[in-house]
Short mmCIF file of C-alpha atoms in Angstrom, two decimals:
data_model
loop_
_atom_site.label_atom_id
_atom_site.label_comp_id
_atom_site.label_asym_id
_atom_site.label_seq_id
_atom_site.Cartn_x
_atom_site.Cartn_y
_atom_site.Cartn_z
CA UNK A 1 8.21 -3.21 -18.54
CA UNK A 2 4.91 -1.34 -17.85
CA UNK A 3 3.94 -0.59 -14.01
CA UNK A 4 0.49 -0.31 -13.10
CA UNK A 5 -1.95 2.29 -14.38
CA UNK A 6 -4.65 3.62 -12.92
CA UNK A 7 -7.62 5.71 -14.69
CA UNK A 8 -9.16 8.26 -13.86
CA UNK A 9 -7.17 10.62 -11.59
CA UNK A 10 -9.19 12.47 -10.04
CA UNK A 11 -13.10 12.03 -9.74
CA UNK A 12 -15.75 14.33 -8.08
CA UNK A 13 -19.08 12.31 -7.16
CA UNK A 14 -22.26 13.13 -5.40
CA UNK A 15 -24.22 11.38 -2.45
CA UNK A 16 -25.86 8.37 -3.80
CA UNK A 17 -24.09 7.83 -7.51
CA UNK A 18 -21.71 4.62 -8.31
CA UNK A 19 -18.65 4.81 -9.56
CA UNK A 20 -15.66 2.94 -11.57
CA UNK A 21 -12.06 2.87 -11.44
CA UNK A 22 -9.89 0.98 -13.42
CA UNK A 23 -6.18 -0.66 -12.87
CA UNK A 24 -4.04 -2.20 -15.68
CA UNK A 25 -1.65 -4.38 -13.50
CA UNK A 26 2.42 -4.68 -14.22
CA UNK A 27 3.13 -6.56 -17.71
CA UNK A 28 3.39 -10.14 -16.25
CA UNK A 29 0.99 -9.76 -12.97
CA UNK A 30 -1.68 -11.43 -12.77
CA UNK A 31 -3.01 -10.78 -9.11
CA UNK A 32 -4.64 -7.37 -8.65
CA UNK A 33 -5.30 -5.96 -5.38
CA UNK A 34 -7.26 -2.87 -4.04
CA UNK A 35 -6.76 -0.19 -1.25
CA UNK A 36 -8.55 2.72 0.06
CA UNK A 37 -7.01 5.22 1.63
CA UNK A 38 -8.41 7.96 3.74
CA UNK A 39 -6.34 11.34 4.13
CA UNK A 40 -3.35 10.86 6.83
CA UNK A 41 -3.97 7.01 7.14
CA UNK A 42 -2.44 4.24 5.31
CA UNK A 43 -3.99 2.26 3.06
CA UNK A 44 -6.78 -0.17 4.37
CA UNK A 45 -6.93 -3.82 1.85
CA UNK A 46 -10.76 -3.78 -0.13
CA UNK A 47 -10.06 -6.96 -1.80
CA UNK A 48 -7.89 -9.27 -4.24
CA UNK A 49 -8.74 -10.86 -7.66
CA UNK A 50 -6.31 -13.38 -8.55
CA UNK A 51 -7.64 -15.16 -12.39
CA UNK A 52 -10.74 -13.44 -12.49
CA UNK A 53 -12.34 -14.76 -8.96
CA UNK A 54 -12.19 -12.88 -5.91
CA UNK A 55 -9.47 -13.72 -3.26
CA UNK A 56 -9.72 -12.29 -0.06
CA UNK A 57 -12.19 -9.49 0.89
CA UNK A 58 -11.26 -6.49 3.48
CA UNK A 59 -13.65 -5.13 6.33
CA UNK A 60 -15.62 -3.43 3.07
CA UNK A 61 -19.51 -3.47 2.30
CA UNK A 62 -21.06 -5.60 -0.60
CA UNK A 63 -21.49 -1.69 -2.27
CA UNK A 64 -17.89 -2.39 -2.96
CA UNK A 65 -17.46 -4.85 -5.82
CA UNK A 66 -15.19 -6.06 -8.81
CA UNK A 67 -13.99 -7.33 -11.65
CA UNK A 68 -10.72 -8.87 -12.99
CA UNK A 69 -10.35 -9.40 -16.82
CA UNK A 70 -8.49 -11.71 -19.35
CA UNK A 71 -5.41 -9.21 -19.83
CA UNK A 72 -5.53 -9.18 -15.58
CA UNK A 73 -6.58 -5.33 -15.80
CA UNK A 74 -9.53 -4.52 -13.11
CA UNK A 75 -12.39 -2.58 -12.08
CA UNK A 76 -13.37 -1.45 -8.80
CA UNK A 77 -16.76 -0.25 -8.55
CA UNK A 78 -18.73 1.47 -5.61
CA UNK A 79 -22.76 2.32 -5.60
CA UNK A 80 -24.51 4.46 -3.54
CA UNK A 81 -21.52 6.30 -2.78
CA UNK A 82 -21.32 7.80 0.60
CA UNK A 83 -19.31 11.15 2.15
CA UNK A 84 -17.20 8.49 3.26
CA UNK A 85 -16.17 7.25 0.29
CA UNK A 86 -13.85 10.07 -0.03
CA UNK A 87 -9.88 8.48 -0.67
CA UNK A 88 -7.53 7.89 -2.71
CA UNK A 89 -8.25 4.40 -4.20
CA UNK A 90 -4.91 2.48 -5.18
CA UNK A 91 -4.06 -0.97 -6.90
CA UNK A 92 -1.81 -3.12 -6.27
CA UNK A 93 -0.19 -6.01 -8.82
CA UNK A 94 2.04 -9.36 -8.26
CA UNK A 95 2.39 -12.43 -9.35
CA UNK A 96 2.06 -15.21 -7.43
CA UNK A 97 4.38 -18.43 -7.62
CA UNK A 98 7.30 -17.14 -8.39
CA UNK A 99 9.46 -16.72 -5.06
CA UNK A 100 9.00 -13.62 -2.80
CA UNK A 101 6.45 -11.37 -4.47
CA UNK A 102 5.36 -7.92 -3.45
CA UNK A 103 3.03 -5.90 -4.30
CA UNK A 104 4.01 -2.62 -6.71
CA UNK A 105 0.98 0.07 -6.30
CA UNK A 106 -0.15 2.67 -9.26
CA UNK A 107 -0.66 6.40 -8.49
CA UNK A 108 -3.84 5.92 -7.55
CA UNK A 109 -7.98 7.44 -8.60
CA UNK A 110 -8.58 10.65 -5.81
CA UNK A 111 -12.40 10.09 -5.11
CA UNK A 112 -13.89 12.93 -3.95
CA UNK A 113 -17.91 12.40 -2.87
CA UNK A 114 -20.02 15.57 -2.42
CA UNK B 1 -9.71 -1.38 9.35
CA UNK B 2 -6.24 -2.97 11.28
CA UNK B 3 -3.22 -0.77 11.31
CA UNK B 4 0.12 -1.40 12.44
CA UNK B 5 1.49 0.95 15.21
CA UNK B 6 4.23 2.91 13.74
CA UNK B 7 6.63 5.58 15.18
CA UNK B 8 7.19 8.20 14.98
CA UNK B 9 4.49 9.76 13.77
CA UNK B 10 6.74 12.87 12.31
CA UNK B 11 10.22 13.62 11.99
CA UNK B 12 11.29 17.09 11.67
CA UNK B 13 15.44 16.42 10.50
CA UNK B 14 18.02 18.33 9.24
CA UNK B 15 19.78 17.49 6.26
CA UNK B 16 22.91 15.13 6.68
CA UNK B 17 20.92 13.37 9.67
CA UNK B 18 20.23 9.48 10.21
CA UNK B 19 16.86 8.88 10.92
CA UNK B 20 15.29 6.02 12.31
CA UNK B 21 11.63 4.48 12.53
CA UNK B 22 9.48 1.29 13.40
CA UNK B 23 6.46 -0.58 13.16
CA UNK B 24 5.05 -3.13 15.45
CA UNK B 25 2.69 -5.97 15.40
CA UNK B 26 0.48 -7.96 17.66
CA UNK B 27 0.52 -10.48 15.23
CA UNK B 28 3.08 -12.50 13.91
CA UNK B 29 3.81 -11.49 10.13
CA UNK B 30 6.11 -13.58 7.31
CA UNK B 31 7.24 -10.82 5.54
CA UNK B 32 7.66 -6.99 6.07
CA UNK B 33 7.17 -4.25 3.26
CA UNK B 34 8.87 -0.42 3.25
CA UNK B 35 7.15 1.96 1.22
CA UNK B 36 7.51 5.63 0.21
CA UNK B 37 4.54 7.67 -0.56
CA UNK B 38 4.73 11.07 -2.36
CA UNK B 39 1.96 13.09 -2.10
CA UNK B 40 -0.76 12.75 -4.84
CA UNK B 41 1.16 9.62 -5.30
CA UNK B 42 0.69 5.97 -4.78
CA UNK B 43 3.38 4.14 -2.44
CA UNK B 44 6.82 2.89 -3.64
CA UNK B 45 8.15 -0.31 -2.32
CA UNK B 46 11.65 0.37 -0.84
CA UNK B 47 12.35 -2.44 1.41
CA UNK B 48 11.24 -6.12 1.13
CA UNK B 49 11.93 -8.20 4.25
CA UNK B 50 11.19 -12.19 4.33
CA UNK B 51 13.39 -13.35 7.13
CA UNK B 52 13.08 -13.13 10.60
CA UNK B 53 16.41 -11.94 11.87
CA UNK B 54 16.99 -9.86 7.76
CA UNK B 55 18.47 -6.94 7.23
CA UNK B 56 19.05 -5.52 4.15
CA UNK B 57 19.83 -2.45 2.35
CA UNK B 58 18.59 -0.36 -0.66
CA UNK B 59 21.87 2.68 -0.70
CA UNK B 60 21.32 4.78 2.40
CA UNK B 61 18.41 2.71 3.24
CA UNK B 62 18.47 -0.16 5.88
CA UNK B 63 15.55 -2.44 7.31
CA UNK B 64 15.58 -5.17 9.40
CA UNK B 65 12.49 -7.83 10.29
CA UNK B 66 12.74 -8.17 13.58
CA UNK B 67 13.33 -11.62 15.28
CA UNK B 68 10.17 -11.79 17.32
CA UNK B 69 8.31 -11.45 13.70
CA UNK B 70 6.54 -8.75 15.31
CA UNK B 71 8.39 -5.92 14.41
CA UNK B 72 10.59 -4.20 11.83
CA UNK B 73 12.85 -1.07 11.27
CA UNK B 74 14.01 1.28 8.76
CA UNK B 75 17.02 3.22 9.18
CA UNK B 76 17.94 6.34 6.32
CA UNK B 77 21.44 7.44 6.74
CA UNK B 78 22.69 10.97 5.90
CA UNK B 79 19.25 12.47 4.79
CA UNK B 80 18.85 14.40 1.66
CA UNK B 81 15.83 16.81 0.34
CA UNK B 82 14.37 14.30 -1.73
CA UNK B 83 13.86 12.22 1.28
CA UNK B 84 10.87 14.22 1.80
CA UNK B 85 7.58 12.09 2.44
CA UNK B 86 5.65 9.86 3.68
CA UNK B 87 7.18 6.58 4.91
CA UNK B 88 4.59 3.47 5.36
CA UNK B 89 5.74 -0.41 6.99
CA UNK B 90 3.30 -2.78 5.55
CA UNK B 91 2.72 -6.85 6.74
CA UNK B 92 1.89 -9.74 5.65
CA UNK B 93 0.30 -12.56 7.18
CA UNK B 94 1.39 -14.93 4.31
CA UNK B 95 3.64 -14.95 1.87
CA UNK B 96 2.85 -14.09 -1.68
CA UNK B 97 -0.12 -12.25 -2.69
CA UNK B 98 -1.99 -12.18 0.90
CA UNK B 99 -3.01 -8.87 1.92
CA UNK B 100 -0.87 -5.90 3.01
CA UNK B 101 -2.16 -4.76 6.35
CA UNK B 102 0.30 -0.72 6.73
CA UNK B 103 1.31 1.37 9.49
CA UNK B 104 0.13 4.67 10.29
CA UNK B 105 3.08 6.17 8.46
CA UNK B 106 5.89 8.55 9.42
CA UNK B 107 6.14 11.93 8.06
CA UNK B 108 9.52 12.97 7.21
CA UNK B 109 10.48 16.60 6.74
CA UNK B 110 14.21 17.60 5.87
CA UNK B 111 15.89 20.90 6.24
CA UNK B 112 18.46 22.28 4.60
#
């Protein structure tokens, strides 16, 4: 069984540029969820695509949008990135309907905006 | 963005110690999440928690959802170095796939 993947690791941005990260969820998982998380905090929820629509959005700006695929990989994409926007960026994957789900995270994209 | 209270904030332990930690809500979640977090690392689930009243153990790991539904523990018994980390509680409103809402995370340092 494959966990979740992220891609890249590590990023360096400037003021003002967009950026994309990508999650492959957990063979099987087809509900992808994203976090940011700020240095010494836990993770705060961005949003949730569950079948390729959104499904639930977090306390985040429209600059923060996404995608969900066919295969149930994602995309998380930021414009005019902000100082701010410095985190680590994490996904989550489950899969609904099938009893007590949880959520299994991947290592995560380190954002760093100059 | 909401964050559960959690205490403590750090733990300095020696090895061979219990250690003990919570989180608390003002809201009333249906199931409680323990996670591990490495640094440079994304967080590993531990502990999954769906019953008020639960507890239930992963080895030297114990959790319990507290009855109120506003609170939970996690217990580590006889501490090791690989203990080391960061240890997050995480909610959830509803069950399944709803949003995890974390804790402000204990940091957990073991000595030799």
């Amino acid at each position: 069984e494959t966990g979740v993947t992220q891609s890249p690791t590590h990023l360096i941005k400037t003021r003002g540029q967009q950026v994309t990260l990508r999650c492959s969820s957990q063979s099987g998982h087809n509900t992808v969820s994203w976090y940011q998380q700020a240095l010494g905090q836990g993770p705060q929820f961005i949003f949730q695509y569950y079948r390729e629509e959104e499904n639930g959005r977090g306390n985040f700006p429209p600059r923060f949008s996404g995608l969900q695929f066919p295969n149930y990989s994602s995309e998380l994409n930021v414009n005019a990135l902000e100082l701010d926007d410095s985190a680590l960026y994490l996904c989550a994957s489950s899969q609904p309907g099938q009893g007590e789900e949880t959520q299994y995270f991947g290592p995560g994209t380190r954002l760093l905006v100059l | 963005g909401q964050q559960l209270n959690q205490s403590p904030q750090s733990m300095f332990i020696q090895e061979g110690e219990d250690v003990s930690m919570n989180c608390t809500s003002s809201s009333i979640f249906n199931t409680w999440l323990w996670y591990k977090q490495d640094p440079g690392e994304g967080p590993v689930l531990l502990i999954a928690l769906y019953k008020a009243g639960e507890l239930t153990s992963n080895g030297r790991l114990t959790a319990q959802f507290g009855i109120t539904r506003k609170d939970s523990f996690l217990n580590i018994s006889a501490s090791i170095p690989s203990d080391v980390g960061i240890y997050f509680c995480a909610g959830q409103l509803t069950y399944n796939t709803d949003k995890l809402i974390f804790g402000t995370g204990t940091r957990l340092q073991v000595f030799p």
